[in-house]
Coordinates of C-alpha atoms in Angstrom, one line a residue:
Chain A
X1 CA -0.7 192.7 -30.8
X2 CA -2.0 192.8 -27.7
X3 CA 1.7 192.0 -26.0
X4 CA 3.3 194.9 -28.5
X5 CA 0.0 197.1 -27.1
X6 CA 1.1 196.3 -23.4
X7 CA 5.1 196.9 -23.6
X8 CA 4.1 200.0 -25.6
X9 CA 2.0 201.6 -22.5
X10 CA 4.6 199.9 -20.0
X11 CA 7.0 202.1 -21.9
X12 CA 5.5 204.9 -22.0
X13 CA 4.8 204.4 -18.1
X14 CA 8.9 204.0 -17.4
X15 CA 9.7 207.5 -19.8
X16 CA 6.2 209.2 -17.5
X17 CA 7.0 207.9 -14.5
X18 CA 10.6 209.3 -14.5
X19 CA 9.8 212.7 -15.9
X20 CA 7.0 212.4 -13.1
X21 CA 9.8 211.7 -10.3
X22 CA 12.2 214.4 -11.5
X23 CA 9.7 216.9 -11.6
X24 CA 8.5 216.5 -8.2
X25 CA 11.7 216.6 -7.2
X26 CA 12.5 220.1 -8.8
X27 CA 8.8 221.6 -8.6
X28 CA 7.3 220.8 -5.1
X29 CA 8.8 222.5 -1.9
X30 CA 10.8 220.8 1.0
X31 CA 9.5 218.2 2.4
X32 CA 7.2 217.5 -0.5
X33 CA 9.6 217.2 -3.2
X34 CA 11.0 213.9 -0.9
X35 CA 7.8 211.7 -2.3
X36 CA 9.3 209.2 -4.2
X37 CA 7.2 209.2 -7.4
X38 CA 8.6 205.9 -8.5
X39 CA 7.9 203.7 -5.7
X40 CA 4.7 205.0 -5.9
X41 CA 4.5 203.8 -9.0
X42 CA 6.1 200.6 -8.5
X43 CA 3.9 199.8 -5.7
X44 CA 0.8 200.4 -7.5
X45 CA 2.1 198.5 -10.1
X46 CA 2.8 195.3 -8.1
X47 CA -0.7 195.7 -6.3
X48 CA -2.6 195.6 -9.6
X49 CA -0.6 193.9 -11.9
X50 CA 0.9 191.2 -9.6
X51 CA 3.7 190.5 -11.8
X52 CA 7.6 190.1 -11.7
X53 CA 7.6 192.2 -14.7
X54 CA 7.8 195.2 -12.0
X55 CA 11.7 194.1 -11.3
X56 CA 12.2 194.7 -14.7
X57 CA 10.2 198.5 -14.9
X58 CA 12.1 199.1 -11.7
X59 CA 15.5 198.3 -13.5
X60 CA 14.2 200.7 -16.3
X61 CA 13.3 203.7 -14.5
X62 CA 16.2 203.4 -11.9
X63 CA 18.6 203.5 -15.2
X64 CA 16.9 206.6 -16.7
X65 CA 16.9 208.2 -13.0
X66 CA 21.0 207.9 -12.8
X67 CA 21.3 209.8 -15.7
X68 CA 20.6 212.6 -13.3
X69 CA 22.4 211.3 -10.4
X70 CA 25.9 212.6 -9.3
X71 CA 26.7 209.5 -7.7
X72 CA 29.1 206.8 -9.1
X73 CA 26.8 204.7 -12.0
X74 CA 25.3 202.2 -10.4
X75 CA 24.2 202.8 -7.2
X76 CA 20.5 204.1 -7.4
X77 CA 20.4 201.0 -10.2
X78 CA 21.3 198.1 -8.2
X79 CA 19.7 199.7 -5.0
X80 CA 16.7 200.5 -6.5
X81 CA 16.0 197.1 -8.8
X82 CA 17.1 195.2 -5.9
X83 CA 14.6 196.6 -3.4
X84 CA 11.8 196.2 -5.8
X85 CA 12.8 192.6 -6.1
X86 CA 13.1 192.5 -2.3
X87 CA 9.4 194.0 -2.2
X88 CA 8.0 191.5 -5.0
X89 CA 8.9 188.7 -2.9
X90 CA 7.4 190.2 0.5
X91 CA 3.8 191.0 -1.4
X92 CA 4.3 186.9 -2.6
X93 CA 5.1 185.7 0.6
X94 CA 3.9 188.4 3.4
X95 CA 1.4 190.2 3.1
X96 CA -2.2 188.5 2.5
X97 CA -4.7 191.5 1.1
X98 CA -4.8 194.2 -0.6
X99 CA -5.7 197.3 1.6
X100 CA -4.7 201.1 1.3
X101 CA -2.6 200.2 4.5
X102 CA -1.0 197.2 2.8
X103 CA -0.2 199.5 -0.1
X104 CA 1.6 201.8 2.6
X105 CA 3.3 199.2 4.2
X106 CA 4.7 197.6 1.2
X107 CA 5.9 201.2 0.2
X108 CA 7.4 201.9 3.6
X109 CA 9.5 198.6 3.6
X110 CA 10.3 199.6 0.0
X111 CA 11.8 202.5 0.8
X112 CA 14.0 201.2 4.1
X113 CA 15.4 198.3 1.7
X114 CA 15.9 200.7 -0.9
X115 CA 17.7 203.0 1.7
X116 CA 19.3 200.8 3.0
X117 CA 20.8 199.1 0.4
X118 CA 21.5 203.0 -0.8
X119 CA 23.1 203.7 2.2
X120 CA 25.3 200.5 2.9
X121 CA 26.8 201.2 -1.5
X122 CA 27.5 204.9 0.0
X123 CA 29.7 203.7 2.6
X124 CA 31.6 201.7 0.6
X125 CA 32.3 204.3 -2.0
X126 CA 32.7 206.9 0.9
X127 CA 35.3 204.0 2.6
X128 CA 37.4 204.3 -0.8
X129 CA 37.3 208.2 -1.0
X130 CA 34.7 208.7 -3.7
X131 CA 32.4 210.6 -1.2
X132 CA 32.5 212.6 1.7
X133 CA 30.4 211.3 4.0
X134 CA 27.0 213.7 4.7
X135 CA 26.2 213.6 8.7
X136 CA 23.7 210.9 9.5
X137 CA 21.2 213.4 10.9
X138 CA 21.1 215.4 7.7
X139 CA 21.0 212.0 6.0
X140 CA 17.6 210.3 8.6
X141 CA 15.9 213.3 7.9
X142 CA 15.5 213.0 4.4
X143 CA 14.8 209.6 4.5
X144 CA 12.4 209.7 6.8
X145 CA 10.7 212.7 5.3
X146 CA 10.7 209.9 2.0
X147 CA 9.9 207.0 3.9
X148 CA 6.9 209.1 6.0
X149 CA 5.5 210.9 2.5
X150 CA 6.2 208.3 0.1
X151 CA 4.2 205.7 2.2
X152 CA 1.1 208.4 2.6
X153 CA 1.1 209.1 -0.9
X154 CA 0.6 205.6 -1.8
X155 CA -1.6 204.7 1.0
X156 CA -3.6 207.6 0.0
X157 CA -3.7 207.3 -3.6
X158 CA -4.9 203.4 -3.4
X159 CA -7.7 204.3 -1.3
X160 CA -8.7 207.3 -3.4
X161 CA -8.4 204.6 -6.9
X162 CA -10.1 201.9 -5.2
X163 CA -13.1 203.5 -3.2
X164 CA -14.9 205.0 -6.1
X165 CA -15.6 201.4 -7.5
X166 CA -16.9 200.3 -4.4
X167 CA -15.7 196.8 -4.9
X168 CA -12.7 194.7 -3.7
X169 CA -10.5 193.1 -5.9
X170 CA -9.9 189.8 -6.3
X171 CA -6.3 188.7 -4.6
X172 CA -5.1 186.4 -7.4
X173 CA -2.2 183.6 -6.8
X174 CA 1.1 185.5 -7.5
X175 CA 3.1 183.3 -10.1
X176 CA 6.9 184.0 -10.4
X177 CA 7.4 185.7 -13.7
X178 CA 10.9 187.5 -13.4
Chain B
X1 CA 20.4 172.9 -5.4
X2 CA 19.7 176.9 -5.6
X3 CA 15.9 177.8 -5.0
X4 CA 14.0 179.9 -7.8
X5 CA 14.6 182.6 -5.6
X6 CA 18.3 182.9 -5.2
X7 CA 18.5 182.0 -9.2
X8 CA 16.2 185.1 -9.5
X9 CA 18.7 187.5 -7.3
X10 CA 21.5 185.9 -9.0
X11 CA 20.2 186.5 -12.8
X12 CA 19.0 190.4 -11.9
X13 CA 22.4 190.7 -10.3
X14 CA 24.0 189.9 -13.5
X15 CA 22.3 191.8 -15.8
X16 CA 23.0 195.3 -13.2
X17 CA 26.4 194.2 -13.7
X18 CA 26.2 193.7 -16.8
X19 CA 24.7 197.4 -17.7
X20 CA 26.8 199.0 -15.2
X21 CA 30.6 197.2 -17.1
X22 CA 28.4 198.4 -20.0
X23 CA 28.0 202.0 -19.3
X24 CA 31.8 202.4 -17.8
X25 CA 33.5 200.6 -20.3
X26 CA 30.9 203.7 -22.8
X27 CA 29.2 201.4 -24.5
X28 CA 26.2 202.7 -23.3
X29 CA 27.0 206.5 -24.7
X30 CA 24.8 206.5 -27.4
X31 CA 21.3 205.5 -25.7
X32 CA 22.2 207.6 -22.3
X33 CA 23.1 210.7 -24.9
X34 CA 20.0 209.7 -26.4
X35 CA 18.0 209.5 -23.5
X36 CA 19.5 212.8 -21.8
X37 CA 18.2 214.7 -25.3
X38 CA 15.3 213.6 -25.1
X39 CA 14.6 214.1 -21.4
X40 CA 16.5 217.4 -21.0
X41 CA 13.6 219.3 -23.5
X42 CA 10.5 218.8 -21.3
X43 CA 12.8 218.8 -17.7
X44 CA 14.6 222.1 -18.4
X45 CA 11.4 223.6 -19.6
X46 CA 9.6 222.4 -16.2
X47 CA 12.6 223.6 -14.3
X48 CA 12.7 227.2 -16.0
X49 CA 8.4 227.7 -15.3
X50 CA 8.7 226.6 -11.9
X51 CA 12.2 228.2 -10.9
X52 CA 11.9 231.5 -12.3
X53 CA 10.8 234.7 -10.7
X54 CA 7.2 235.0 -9.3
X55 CA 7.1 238.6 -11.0
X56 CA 9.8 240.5 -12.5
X57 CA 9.9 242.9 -9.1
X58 CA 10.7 239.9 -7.4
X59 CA 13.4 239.3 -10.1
X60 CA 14.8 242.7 -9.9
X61 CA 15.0 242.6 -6.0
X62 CA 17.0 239.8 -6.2
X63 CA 19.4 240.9 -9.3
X64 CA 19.7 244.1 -7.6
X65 CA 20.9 242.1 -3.9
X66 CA 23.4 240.2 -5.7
X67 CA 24.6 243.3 -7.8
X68 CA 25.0 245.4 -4.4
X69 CA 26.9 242.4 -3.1
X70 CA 28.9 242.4 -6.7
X71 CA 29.6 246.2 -6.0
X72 CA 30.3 246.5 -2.7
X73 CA 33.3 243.7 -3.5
X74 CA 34.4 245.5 -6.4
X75 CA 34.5 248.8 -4.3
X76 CA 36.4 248.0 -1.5
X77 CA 39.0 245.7 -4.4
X78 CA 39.5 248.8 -6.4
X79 CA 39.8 250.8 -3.7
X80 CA 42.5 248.7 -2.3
X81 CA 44.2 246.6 -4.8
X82 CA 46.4 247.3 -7.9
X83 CA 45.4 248.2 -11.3
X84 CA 46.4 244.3 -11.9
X85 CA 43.3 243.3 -9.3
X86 CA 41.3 245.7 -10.8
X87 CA 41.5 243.8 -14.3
X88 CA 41.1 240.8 -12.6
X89 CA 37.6 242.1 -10.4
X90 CA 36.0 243.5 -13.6
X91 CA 36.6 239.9 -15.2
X92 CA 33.2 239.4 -17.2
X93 CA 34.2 242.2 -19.5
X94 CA 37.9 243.0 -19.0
X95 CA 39.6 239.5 -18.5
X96 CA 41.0 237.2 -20.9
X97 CA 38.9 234.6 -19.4
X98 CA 36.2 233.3 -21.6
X99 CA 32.3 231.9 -20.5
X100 CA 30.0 230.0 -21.3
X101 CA 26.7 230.4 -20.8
X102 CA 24.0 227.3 -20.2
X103 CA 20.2 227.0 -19.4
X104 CA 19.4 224.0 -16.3
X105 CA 17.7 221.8 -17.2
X106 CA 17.0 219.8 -13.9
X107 CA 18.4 219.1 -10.6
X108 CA 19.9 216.3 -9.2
X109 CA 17.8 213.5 -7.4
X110 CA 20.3 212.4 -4.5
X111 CA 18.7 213.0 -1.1
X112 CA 21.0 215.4 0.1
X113 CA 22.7 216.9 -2.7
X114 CA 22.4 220.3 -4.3
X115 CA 23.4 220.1 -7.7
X116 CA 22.1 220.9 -10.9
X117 CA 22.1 220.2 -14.5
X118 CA 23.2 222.7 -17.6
X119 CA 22.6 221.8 -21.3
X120 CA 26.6 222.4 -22.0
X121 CA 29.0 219.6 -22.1
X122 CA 32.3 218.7 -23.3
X123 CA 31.1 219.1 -26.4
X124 CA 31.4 223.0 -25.8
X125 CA 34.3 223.2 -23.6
X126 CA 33.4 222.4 -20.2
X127 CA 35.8 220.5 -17.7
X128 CA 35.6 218.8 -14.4
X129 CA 36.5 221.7 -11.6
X130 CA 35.3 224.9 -13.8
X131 CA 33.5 227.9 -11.7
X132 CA 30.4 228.8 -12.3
X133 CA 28.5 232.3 -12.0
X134 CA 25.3 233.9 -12.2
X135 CA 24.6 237.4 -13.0
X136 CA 27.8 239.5 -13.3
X137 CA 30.2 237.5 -11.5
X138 CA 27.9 235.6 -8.4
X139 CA 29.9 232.2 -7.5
X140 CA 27.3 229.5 -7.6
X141 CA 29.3 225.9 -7.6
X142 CA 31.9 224.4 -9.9
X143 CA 31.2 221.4 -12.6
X144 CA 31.5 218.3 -11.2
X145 CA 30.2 216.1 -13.8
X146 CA 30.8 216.2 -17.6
X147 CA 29.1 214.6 -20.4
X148 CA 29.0 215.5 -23.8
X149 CA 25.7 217.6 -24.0
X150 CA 25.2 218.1 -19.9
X151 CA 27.1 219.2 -17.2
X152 CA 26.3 218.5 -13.5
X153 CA 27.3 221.7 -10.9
X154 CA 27.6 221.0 -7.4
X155 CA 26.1 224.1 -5.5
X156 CA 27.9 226.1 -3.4
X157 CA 25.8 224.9 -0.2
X158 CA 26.6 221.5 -1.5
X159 CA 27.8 219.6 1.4
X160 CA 30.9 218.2 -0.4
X161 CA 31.4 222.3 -1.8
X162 CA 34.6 223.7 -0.5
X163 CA 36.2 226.7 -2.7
X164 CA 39.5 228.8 -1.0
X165 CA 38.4 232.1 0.1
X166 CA 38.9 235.8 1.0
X167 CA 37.3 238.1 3.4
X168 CA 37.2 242.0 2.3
X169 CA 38.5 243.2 5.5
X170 CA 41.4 244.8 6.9
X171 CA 43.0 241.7 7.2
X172 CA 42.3 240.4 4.1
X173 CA 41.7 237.2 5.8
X174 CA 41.5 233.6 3.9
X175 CA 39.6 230.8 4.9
X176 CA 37.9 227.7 3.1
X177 CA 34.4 228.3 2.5
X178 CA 32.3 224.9 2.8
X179 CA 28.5 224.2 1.8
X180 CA 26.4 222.8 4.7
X181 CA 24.2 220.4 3.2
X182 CA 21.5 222.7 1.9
X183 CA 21.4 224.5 5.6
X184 CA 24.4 227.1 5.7
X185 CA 27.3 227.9 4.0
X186 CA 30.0 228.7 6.4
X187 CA 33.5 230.1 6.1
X188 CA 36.4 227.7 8.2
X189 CA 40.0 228.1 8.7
X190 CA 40.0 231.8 9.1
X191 CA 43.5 232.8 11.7
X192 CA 41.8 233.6 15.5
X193 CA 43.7 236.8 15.7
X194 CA 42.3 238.4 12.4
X195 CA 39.4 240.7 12.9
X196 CA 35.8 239.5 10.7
X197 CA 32.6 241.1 11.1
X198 CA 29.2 240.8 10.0
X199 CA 28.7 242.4 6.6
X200 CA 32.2 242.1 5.4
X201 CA 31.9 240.3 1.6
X202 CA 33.8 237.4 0.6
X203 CA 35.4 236.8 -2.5
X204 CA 37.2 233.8 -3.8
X205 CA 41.0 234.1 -2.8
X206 CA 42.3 232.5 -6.4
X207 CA 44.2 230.6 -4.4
X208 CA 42.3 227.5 -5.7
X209 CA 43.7 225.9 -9.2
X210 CA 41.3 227.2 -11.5
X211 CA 39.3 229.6 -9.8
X212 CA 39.9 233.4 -10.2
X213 CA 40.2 236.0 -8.0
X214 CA 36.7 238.2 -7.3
X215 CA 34.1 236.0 -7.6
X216 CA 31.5 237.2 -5.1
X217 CA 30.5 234.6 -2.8
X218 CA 28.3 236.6 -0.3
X219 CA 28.7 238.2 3.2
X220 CA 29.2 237.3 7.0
X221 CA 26.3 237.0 9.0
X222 CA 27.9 236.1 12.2
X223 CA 31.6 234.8 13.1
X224 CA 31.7 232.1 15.8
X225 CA 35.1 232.5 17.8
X226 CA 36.2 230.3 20.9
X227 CA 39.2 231.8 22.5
X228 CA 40.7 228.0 22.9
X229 CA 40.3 227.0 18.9
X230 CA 43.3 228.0 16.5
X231 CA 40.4 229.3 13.7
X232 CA 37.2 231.3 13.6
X233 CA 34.2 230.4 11.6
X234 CA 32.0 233.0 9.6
X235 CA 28.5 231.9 8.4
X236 CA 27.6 233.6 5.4
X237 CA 24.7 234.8 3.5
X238 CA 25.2 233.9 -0.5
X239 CA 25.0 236.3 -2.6
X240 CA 23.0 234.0 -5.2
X241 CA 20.2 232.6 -4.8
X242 CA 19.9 228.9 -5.5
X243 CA 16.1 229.1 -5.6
X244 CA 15.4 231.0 -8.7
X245 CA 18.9 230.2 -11.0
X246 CA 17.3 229.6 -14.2
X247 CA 20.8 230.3 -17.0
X248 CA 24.3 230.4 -15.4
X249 CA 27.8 230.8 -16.9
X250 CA 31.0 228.3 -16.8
X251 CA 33.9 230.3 -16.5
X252 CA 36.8 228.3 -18.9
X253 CA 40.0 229.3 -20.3
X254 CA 41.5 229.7 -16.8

């Protein structure tokens, strides 16, 4: 009961989360609307749960989110689970507490693998004709704008969630679950 | 031996593949119609409260820019052009070309893309390269993306936009206009010797496959002309604004 209780809300979260992301990215002016909802998510996720299970919510929401993308299938998928898997292993192996600036970090490096990886599939589509190529300065703009704001927003929103309980959580030993 | 690690890569690896084989091959049809249902109710009613008009004055001033734009276009076409352009100007009530009209119901989420998303699919007729209007003939994109319940328009200031176009002047000069990635919208190609000046509207040419003649694109806000390059550019001010599109219509039957 209790695991059918937990994949219900963690389902609910995936369906949220994504409404959440394309909303912001349709309501909120320029720069604002470059937050990326779900890595904020994601993040938070992997701080308090501590679990590989966030590959697989990453898979989810990424899959709902290219529904609404106009680039070939498969690219914000396999760039987006990959670079949560990426960021699971650097909070198991890297970082060593639990801070509002580790929070930020861990989102910052989300978002460059996640870029990155973006980027690097974009090339290869654009080196077989599927896409013209958008100039580089257009394109480090936006991402920085993400990268800059996304990190913020999380950075921010842990401290704000944390503070009010004026107590530090416990770092637990992260076990390899995905 | 492969660590836990690389197994781990390896296995997520698989199963992306395995959904993305999945999803060309359309076996995943049902659950992303499914999902896109489901979604596209709460999206395109967030998109509609937060993209429409402030007030309707501020809804009127805009209607009534793109209609002056509209106008001017269809003054200086009938003044100039056959009774057969005239039929073809007038084409929301006169022509035998049919439209369809859709409500968006999001945007995309690309980082530099400016597209959008309609609740009309192949189910109702629309095709890969269709125009698409606003108001009574306002060129906003064409349909990039079909599926059967959605369609996906790429924006006229869409840096991959490109549509063949003409210049009301004396000249009647043509040109390619091409979206600037969300900053300008500019007008290439356009013959050195040819006179263009701010204010003059552009049309589409109908030279495109698919795309009619007299679809108001917007007007020329400044020309750039260097005496040593073969063409002359024009940036343009749209006549639609992307901001505040709410329902469009897909022009078909072309």
């Amino acid at each position: 009961m209790t695991w059918l209780k937990r994949t219900a809300i963690v389902g609910l979260s995936v369906v949220g989360v994504v409404f959440v992301h394309l909303a912001t990215n349709a309501v909120l002016p320029a720069p604002w609307n470059q937050v990326n909802m779900v890595f904020v998510f994601l993040i938070f996720f992997l701080l308090f749960e501590e679990s590989g299970t966030v590959v697989w919510i990453a898979f989810s929401v990424h899959f709902f989110i290219e529904l609404y993308a106009v680039s070939p299938f498969g690219i914000l998928l396999f760039s987006g689970t990959i670079s949560t898997l990426l960021s699971f292993w650097l909070y198991q192996y890297f970082f060593t507490n639990q801070s509002w600036y580790t929070a930020a970090a861990l989102s910052l490096l989300a978002i460059v693998i996640y870029r990155s990886i973006y980027t690097a599939l974009f090339l290869f589509f654009h080196v077989f004709g599927y896409f013209a190529l958008p100039p580089w300065s257009a394109l480090l703009l936006v991402y920085g704008w993400e990268m800059l704001l996304t990190s913020g927003v999380t950075g921010l929103a842990y401290l704000l969630t944390t503070r009010p309980f004026h107590k530090k959580r416990k770092l637990l030993p992260v076990e390899w679950r995905v | 031996m492969l660590t836990s690690r690389v197994k781990a890569f390896i296995g997520v690896s698989i199963v992306i593949s395995i959904i993305i084989a999945l999803h060309y091959l359309g076996v995943l049809n049902g659950v992303e119609q499914s999902v896109r249902a489901v979604m596209s109710v709460p999206s395109g009613f967030v998109y509609k409260k937060t993209h429409q008009f402030a007030s309707e004055g501020e809804q009127q001033h805009a209607q009534d820019t793109a209609r002056a734009a509209f106008d001017s276009a269809k003054f200086i076409l009938l003044s100039e052009e056959n009774e057969s352009l005239r039929r073809q100007l007038n084409f929301i009530s006169k022509t035998p070309y049919s439209s369809i009209g859709g409500d968006i119901i999001g945007q995309d989420v690309e980082p530099v893309g400016n597209t959008i998303i309609i609740n009309r699919g192949t189910h109702d007729g629309i095709e890969n390269g269709q125009p698409v209007i606003a108001y009574d003939g306002i060129f906003v994109g064409k349909i990039v993306r079909t599926e059967e319940s959605t369609a996906v328009i790429r924006l006229l200031h869409d840096g991959q936009s490109k549509v063949a176009a003409t210049i009301l002047n004396n000249d009647h000069s043509i040109g390619i206009v091409e979206g600037g990635y969300g900053i300008s919208v500019r007008m290439n190609f356009i013959p050195q010797n040819e006179h263009v000046s701010p204010g003059d509207v552009i049309i589409t040419s109908g030279l495109e496959k698919g795309i009619p003649r007299g679809l108001v694109i917007g007007r020329v806000e400044a020309v750039e002309k260097e005496a040593y390059q073969p063409f002359q550019k024009a940036i343009l001010s749209t006549a639609a604004d992307f901001e505040h599109l709410v329902t469009v219509s897909v022009i078909t039957g072309i």
